[in-house]
mmCIF file of C-alpha atoms and ligand atoms in Angstrom:
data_model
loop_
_atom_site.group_PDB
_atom_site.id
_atom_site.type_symbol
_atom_site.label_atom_id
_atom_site.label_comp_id
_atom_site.label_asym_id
_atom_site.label_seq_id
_atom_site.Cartn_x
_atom_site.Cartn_y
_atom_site.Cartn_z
ATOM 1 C CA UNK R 1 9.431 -58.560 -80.665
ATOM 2 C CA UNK R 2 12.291 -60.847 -80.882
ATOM 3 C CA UNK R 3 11.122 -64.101 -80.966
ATOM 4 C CA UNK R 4 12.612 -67.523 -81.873
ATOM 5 C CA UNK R 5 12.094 -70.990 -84.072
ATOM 6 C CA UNK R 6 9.774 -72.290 -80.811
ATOM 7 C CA UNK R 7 7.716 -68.740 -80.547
ATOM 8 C CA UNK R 8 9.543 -68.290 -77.463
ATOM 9 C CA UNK R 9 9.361 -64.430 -77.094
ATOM 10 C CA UNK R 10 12.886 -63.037 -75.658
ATOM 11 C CA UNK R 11 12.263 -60.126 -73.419
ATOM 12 C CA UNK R 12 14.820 -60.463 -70.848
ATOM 13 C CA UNK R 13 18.653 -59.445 -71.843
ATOM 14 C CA UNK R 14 21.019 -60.203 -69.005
ATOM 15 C CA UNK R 15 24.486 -57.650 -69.972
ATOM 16 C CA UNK R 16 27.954 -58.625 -68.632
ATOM 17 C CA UNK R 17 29.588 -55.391 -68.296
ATOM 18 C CA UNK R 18 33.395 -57.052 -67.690
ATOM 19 C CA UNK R 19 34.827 -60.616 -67.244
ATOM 20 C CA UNK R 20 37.058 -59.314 -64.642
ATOM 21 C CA UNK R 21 36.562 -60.118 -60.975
ATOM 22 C CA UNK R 22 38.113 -59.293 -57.326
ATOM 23 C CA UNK R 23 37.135 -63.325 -56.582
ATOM 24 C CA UNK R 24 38.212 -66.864 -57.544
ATOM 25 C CA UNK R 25 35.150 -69.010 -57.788
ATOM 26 C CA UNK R 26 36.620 -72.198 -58.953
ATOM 27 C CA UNK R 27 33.436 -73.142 -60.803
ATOM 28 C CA UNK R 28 33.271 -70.250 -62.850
ATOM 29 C CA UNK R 29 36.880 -68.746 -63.220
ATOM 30 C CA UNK R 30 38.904 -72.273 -63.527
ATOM 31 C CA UNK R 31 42.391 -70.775 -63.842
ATOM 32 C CA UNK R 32 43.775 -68.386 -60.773
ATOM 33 C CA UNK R 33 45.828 -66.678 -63.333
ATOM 34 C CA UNK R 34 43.106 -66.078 -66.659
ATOM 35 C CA UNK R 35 43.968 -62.853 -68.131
ATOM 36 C CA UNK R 36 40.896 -60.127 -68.301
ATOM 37 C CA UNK R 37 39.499 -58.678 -71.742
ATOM 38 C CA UNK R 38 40.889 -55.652 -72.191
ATOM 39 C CA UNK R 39 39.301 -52.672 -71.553
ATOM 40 C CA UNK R 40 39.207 -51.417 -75.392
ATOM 41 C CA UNK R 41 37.570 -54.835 -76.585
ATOM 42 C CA UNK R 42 34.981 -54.428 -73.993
ATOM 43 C CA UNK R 43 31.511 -52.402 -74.800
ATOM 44 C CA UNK R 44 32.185 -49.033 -73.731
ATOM 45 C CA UNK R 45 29.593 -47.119 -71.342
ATOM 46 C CA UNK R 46 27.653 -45.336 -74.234
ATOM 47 C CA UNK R 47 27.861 -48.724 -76.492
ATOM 48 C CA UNK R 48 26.530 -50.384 -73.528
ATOM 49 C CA UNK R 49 23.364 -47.807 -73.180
ATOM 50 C CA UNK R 50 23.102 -47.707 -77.115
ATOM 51 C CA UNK R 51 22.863 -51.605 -77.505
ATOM 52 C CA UNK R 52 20.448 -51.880 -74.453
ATOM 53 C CA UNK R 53 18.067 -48.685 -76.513
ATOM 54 C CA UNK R 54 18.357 -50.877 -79.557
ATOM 55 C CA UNK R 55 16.786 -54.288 -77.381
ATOM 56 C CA UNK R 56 14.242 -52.159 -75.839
ATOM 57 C CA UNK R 57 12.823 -50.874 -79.006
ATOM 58 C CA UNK R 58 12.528 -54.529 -79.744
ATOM 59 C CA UNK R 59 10.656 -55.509 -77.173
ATOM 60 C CA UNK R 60 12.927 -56.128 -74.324
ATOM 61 C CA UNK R 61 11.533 -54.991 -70.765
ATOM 62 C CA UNK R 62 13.827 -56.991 -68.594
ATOM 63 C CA UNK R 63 17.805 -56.076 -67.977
ATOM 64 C CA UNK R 64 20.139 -57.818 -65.660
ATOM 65 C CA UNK R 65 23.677 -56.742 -65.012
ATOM 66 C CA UNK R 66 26.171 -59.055 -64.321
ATOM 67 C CA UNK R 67 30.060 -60.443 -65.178
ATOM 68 C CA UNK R 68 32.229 -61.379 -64.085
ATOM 69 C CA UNK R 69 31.739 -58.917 -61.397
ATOM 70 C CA UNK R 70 29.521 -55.997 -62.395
ATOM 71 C CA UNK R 71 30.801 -53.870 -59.750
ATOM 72 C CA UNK R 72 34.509 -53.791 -60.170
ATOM 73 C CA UNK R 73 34.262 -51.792 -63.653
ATOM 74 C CA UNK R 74 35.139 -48.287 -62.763
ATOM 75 C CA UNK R 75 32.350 -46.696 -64.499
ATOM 76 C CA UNK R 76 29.643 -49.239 -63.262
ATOM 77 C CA UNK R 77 27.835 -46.290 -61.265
ATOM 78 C CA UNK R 78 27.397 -44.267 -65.054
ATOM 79 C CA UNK R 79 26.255 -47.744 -66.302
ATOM 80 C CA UNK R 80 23.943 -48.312 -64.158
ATOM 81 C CA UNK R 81 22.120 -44.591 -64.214
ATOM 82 C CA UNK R 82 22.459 -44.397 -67.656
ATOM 83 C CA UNK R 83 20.577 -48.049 -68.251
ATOM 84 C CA UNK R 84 17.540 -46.447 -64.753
ATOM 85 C CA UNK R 85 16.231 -44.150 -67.227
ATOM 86 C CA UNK R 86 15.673 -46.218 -69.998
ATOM 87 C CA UNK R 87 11.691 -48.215 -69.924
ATOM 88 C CA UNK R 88 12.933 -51.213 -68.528
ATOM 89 C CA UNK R 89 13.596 -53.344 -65.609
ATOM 90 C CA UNK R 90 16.969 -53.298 -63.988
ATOM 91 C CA UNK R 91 18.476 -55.618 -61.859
ATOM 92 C CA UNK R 92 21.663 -57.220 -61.020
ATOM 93 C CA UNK R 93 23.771 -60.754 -60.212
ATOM 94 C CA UNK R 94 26.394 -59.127 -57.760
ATOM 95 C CA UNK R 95 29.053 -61.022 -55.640
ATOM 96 C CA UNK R 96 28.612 -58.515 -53.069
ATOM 97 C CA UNK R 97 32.017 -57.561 -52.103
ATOM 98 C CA UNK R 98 31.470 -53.926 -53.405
ATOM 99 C CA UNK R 99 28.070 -52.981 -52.560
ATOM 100 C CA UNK R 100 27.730 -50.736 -49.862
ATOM 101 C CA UNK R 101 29.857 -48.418 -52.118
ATOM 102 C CA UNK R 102 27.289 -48.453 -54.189
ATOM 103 C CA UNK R 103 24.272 -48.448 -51.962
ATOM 104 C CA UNK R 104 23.171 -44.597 -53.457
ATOM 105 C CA UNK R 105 23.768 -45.341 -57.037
ATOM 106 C CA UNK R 106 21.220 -48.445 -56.142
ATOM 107 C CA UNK R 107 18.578 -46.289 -54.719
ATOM 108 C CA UNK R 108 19.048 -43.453 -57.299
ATOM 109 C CA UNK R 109 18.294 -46.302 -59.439
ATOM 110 C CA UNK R 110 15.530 -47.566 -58.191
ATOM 111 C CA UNK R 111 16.673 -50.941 -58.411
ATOM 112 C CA UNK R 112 14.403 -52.690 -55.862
ATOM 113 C CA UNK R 113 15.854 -56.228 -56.008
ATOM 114 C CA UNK R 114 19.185 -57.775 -56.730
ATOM 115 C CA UNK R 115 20.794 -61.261 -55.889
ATOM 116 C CA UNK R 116 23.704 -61.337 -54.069
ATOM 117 C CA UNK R 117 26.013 -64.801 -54.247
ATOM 118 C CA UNK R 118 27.186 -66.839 -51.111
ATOM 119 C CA UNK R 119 27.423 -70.414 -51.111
ATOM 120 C CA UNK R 120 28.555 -70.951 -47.606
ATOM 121 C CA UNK R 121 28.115 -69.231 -44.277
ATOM 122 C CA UNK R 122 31.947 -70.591 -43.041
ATOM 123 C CA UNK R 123 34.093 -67.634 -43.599
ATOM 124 C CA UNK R 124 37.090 -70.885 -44.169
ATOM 125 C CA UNK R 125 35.096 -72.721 -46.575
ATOM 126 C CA UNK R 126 34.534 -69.347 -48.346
ATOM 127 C CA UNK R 127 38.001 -68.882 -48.770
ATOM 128 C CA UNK R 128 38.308 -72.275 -50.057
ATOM 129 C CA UNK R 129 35.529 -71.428 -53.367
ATOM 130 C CA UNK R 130 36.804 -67.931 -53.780
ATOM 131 C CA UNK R 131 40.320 -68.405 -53.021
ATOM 132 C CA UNK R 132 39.899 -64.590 -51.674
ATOM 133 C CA UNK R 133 39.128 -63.933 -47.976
ATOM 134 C CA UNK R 134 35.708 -61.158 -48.052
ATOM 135 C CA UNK R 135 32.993 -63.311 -46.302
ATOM 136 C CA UNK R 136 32.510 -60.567 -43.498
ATOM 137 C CA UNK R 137 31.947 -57.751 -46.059
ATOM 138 C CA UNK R 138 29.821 -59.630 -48.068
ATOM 139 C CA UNK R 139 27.435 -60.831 -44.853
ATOM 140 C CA UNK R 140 27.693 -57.378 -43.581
ATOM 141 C CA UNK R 141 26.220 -55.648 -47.155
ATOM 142 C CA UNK R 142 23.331 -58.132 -47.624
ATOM 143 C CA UNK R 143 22.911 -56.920 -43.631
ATOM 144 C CA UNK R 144 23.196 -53.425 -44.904
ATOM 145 C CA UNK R 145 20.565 -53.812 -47.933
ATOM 146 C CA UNK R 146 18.436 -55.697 -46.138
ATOM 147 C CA UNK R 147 18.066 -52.178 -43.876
ATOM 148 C CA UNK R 148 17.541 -51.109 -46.418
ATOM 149 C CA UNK R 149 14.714 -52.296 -48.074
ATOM 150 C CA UNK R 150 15.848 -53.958 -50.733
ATOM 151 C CA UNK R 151 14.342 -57.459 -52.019
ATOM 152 C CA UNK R 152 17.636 -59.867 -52.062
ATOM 153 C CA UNK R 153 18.050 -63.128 -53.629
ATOM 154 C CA UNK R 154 21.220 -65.121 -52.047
ATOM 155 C CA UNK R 155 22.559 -67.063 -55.015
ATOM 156 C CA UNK R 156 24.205 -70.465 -53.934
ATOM 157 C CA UNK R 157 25.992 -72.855 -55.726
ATOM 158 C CA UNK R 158 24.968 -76.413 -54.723
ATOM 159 C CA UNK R 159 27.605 -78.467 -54.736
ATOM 160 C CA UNK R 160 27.945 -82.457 -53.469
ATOM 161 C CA UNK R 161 29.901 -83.131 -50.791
ATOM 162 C CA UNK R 162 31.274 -79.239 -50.387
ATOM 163 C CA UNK R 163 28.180 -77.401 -49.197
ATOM 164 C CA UNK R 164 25.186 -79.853 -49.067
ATOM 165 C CA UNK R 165 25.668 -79.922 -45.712
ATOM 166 C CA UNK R 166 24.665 -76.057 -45.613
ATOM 167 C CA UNK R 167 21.020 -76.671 -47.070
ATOM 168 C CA UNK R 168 19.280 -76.253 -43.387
ATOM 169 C CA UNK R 169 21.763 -73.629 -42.085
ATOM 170 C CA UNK R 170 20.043 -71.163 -45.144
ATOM 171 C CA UNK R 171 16.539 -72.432 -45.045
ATOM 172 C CA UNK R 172 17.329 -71.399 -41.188
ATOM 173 C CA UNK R 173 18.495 -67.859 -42.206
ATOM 174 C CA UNK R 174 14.930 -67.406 -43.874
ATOM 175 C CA UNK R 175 13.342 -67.548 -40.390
ATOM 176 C CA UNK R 176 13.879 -63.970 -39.099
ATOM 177 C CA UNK R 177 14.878 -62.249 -41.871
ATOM 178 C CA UNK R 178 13.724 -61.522 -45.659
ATOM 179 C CA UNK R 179 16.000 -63.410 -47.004
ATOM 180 C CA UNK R 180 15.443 -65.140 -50.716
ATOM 181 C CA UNK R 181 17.587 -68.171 -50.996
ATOM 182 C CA UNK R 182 18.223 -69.662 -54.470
ATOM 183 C CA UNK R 183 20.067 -73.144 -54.856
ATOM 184 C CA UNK R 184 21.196 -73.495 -58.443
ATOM 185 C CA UNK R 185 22.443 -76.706 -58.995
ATOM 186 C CA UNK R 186 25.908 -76.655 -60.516
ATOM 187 C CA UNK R 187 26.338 -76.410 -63.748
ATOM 188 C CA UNK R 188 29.514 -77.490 -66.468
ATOM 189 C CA UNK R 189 31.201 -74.782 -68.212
ATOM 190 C CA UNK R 190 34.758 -74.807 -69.911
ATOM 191 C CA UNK R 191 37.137 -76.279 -67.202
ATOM 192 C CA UNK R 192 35.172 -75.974 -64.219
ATOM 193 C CA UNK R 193 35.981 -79.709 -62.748
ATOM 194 C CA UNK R 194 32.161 -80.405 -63.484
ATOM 195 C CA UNK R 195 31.334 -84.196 -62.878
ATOM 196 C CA UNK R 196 27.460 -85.376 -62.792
ATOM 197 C CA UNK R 197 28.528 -86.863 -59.116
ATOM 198 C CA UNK R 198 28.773 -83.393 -57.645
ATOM 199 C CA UNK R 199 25.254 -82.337 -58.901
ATOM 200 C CA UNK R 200 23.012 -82.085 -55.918
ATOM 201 C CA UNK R 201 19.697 -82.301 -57.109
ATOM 202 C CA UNK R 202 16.274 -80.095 -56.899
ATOM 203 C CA UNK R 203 14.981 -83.248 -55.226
ATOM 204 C CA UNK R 204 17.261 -84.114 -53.134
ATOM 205 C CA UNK R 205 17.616 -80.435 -51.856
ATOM 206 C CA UNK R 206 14.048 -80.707 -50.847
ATOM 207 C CA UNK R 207 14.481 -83.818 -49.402
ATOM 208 C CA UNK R 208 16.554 -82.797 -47.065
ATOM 209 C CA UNK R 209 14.637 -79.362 -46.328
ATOM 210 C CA UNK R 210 11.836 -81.911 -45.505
ATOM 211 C CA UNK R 211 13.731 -83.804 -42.746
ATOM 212 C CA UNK R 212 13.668 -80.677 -40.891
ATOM 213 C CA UNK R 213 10.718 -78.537 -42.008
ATOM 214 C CA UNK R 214 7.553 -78.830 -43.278
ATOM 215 C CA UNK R 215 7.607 -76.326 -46.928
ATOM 216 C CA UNK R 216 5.091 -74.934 -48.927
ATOM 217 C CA UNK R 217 5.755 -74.687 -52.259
ATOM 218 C CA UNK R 218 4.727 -71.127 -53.852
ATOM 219 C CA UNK R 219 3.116 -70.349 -56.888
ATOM 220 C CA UNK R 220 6.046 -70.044 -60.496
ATOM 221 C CA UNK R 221 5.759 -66.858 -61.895
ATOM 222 C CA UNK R 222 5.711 -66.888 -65.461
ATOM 223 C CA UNK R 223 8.897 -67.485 -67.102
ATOM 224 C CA UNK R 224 10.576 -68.129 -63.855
ATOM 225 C CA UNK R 225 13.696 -70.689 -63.505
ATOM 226 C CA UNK R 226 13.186 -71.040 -59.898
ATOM 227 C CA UNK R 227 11.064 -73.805 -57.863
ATOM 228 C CA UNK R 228 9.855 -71.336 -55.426
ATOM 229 C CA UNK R 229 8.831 -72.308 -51.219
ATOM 230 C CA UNK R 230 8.735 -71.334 -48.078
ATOM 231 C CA UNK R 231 8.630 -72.761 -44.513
ATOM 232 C CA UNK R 232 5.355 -71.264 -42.816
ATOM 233 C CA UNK R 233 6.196 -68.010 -40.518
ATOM 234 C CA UNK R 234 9.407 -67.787 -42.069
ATOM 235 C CA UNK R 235 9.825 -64.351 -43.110
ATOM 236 C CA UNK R 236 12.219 -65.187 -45.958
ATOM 237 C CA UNK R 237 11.773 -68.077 -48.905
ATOM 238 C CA UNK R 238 13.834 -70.231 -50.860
ATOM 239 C CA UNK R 239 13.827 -72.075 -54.132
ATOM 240 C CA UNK R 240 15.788 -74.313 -56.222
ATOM 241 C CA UNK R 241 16.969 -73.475 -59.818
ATOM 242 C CA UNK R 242 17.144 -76.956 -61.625
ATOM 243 C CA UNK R 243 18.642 -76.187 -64.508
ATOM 244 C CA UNK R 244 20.521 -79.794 -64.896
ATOM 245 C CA UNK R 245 17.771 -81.951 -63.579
ATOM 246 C CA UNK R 246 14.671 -80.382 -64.535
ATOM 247 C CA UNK R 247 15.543 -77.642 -67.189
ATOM 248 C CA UNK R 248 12.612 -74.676 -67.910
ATOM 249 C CA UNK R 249 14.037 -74.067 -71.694
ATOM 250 C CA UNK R 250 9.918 -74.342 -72.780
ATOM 251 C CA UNK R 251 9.461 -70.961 -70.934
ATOM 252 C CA UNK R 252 12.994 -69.576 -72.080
ATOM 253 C CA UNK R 253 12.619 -65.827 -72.663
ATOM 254 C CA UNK R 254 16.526 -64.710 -71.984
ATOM 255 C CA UNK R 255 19.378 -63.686 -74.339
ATOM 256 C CA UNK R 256 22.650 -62.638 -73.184
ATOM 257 C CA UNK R 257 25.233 -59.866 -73.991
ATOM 258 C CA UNK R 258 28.751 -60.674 -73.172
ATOM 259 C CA UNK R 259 31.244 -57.872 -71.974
ATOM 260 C CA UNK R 260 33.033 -58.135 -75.410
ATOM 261 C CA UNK R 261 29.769 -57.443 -77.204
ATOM 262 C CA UNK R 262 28.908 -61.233 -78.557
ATOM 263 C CA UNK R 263 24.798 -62.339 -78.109
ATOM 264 C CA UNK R 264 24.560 -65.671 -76.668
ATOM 265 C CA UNK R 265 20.978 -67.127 -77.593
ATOM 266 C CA UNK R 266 21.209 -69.480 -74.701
ATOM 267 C CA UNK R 267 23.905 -70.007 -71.133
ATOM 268 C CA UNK R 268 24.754 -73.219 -73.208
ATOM 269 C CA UNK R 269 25.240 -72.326 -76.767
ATOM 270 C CA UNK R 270 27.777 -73.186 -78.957
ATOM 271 C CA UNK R 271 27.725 -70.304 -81.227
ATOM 272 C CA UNK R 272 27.644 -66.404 -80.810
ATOM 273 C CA UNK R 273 26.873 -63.285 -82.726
ATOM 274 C CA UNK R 274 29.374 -60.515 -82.854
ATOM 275 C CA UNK R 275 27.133 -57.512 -82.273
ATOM 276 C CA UNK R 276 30.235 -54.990 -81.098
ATOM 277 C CA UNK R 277 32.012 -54.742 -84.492
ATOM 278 C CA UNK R 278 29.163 -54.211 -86.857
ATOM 279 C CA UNK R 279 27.754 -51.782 -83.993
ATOM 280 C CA UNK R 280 31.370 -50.097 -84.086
ATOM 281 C CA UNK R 281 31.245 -49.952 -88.440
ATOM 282 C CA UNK R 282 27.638 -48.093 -88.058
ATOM 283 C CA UNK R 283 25.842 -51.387 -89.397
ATOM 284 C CA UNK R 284 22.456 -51.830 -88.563
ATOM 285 C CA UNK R 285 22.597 -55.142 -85.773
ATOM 286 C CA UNK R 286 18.875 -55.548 -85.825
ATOM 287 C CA UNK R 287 18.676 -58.596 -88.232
ATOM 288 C CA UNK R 288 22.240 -60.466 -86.538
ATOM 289 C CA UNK R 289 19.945 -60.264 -83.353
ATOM 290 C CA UNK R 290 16.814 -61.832 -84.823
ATOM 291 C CA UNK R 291 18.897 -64.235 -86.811
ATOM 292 C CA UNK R 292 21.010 -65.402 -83.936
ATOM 293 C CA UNK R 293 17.379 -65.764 -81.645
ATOM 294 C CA UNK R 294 15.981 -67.637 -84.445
ATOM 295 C CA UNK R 295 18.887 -70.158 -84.492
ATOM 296 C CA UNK R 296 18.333 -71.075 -80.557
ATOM 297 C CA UNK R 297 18.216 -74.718 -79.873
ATOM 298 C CA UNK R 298 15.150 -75.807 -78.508
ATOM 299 C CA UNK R 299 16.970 -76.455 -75.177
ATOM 300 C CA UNK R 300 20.538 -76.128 -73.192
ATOM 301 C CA UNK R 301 22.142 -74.915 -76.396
ATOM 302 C CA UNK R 302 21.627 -78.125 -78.521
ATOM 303 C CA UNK R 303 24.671 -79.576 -76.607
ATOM 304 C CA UNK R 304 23.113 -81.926 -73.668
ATOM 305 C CA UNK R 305 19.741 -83.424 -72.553
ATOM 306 C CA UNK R 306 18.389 -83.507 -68.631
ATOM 307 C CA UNK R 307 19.667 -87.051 -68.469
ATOM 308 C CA UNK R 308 23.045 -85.212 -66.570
ATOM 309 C CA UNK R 309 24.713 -88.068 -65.486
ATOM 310 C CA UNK R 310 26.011 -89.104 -69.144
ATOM 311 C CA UNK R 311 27.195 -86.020 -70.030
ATOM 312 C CA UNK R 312 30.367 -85.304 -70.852
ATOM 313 C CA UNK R 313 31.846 -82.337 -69.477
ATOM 314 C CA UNK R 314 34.561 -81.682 -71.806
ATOM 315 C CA UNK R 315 32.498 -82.198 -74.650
ATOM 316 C CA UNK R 316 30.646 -79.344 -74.373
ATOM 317 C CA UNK R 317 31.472 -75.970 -76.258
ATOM 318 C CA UNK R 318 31.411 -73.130 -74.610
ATOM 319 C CA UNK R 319 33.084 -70.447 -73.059
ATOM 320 C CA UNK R 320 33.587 -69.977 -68.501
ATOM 321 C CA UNK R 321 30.739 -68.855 -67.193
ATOM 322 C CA UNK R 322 33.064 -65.472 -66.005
ATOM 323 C CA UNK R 323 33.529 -64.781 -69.896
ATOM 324 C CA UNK R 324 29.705 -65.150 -70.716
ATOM 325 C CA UNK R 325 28.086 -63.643 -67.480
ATOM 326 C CA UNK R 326 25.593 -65.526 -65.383
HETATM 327 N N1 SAM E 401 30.057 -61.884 -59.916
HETATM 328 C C1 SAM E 401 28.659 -61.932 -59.787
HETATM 329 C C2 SAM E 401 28.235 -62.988 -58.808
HETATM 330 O O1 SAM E 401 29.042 -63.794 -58.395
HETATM 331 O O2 SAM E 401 27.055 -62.980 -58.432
HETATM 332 C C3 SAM E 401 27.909 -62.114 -61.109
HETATM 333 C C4 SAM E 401 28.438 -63.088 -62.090
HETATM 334 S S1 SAM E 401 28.297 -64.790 -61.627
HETATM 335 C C5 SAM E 401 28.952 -65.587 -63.049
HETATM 336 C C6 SAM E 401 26.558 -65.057 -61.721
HETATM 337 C C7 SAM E 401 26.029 -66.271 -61.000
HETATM 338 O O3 SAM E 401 26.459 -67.449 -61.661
HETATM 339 C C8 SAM E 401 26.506 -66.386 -59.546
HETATM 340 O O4 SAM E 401 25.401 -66.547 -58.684
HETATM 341 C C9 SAM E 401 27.351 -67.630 -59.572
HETATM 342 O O5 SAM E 401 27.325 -68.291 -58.350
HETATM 343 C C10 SAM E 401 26.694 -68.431 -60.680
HETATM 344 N N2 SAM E 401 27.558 -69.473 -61.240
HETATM 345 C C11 SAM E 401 28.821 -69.340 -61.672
HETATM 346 N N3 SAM E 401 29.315 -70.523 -62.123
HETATM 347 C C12 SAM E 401 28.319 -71.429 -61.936
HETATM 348 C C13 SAM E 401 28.200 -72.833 -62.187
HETATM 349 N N4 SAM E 401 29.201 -73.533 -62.698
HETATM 350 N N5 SAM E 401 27.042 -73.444 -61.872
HETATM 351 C C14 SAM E 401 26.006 -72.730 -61.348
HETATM 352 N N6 SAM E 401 26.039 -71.412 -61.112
HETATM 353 C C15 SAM E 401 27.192 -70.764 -61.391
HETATM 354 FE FE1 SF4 E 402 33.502 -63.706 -59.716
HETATM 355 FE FE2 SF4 E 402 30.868 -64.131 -59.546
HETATM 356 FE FE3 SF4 E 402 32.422 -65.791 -60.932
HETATM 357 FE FE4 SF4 E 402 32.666 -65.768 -58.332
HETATM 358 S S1 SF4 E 402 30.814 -66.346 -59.468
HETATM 359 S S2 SF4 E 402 34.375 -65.731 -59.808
HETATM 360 S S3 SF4 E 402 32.257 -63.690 -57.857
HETATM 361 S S4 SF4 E 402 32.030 -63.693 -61.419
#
């Protein structure tokens, strides 16, 4: 078990396998031109499978790929098989642009859910976050997995006064199809133009839900980060991940791997644990693992409180949210 200060047991690894992406999200790659890890400093396919063997033996039953864009790393499909047959659960955080290329490799590995992230049904406003123009393709794979059978979760990034206006228009998509919508309130990261004024709240989210339909809320599962309802006869749901205004760091169970091999004990932390090189020398990583869970901060990395409108964006250390993998 790998457990920390606050016996908080960490079972749930979430693995960046690259920083790279084929998008522009302003709020998580800040500069159009940021040059990509290269390949050689990035965890290779069998280091990838190795490290994941070595968190399962401790206890780990929970894996989520991500990135930067999981999908865009030429052996992703190897990845992925190679992590199926291991005792664990496997899912991923996917911007969707890829996917139906991938729709066998998904099946093969019996991954059953994934999320998928759009934060706007305008194909021009999409543009506009991504700076890259693949709205259709995205719409038409969470179509195509839907078909499909799989469980998605559509990831969007709540943002004041860019898509609040949006709320209804997804809580609408949940009528008459199973879709799972998930506002995460936006969150600061390394030069991501964060500002407290462009936080749209968990309340106020609902608040405006309310003005049009009457919600349920559903039961939390256990060690679950998202505020879970659901407008009666809707055959989708939605929920709100409140990360800023209401944080869930007293039910924290996740560590994270980034693409260059360095353990993050929280999304927020100021620190990280090179796990690559010793890995790469033949040293045994077990003890820089507990050590670095044992060192978590009791909540959002030690660096800010829930009280989000005094913080101070450019205080905070840490790296883009592309380079640690959401
Ligand atoms: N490329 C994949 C994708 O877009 O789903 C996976 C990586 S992405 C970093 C993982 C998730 O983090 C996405 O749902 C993205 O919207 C979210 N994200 C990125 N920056 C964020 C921020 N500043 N605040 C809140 N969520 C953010
Ligand atoms: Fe790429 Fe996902 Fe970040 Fe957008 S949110 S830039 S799709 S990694």
């Amino acid at each position: 078990m790998i457990t920390d200060s606050y016996n908080r047991i960490h079972n749930y690894l979430r693995i960046s396998m690259t920083d790279n992406c084929n998008l522009r999200c302003f709020y998580c790659m800040p500069e159009e031109d940021y040059e990509f890890t290269p390949a050689s400093r990035l965890m290779q396919a069998n280091e990838i499978e190795a490290l994941a063997k070595i968190f399962i033996s401790n206890g780990v039953d929970k894996i989520r790929l991500t990135g930067g864009e999981p999908l865009v790393r030429k052996d992703a499909a190897d990845i992925i098989l190679a992590l199926s047959k291991l005792p664990v659960a496997l899912t991923m955080t996917t911007n969707g642009t890829r996917l139906d290329d991938f729709l066998d490799v998904l099946k093969k590995a019996k991954m059953h859910s994934l999320n998928i992230s759009l934060d706007t049904l305008h194909r021009e406003k999409f543009q506009l976050l991504t700076r890259r123009d693949q709205f259709e393709k995205i719409i038409n794979n969470i179509h195509l997995f839907l078909k499909n059978d799989f469980h998605v979760k559509v990831n969007v990034v709540m943002m004041k006064g860019l898509n609040d206006n949006e709320i209804n228009d997804f809580v609408a998509w949940t009528k008459d199809e199973p879709v799972h919508v998930r506002f995460i309130e936006f969150m600061p990261f390394s030069g991501n133009k964060w500002t407290s004024n462009k936080v749209f709240t968990w309340k106020e989210i609902i608040e405006v839900v309310e003005q049009k339909y009457k919600v349920i809320r559903l039961e939390d599962a256990k060690h679950d980060t998202a505020k879970k309802y659901m407008v009666p006869g809707h055959k989708g749901t939605f929920a709100v991940i409140s990360t800023m205004s209401a944080p869930f760091c007293a039910g924290c169970n996740r560590m994270r791997l980034t693409a260059d091999g360095k353990l993050k004990n929280c999304l927020f932390s100021k620190t990280e644990t090179d796990l690559l090189t010793p890995f790469r020398n033949g040293e045994d990583i077990l003890p820089l693992i507990h050590q670095s869970i044992q060192a978590k901060a009791k909540m959002l990395g030690g660096q800010f409180t829930e009280d989000f409108a005094h913080i101070h964006a450019e205080e905070i250390a840490n790296r883009s949210m592309i380079t640690i993998g959401g």
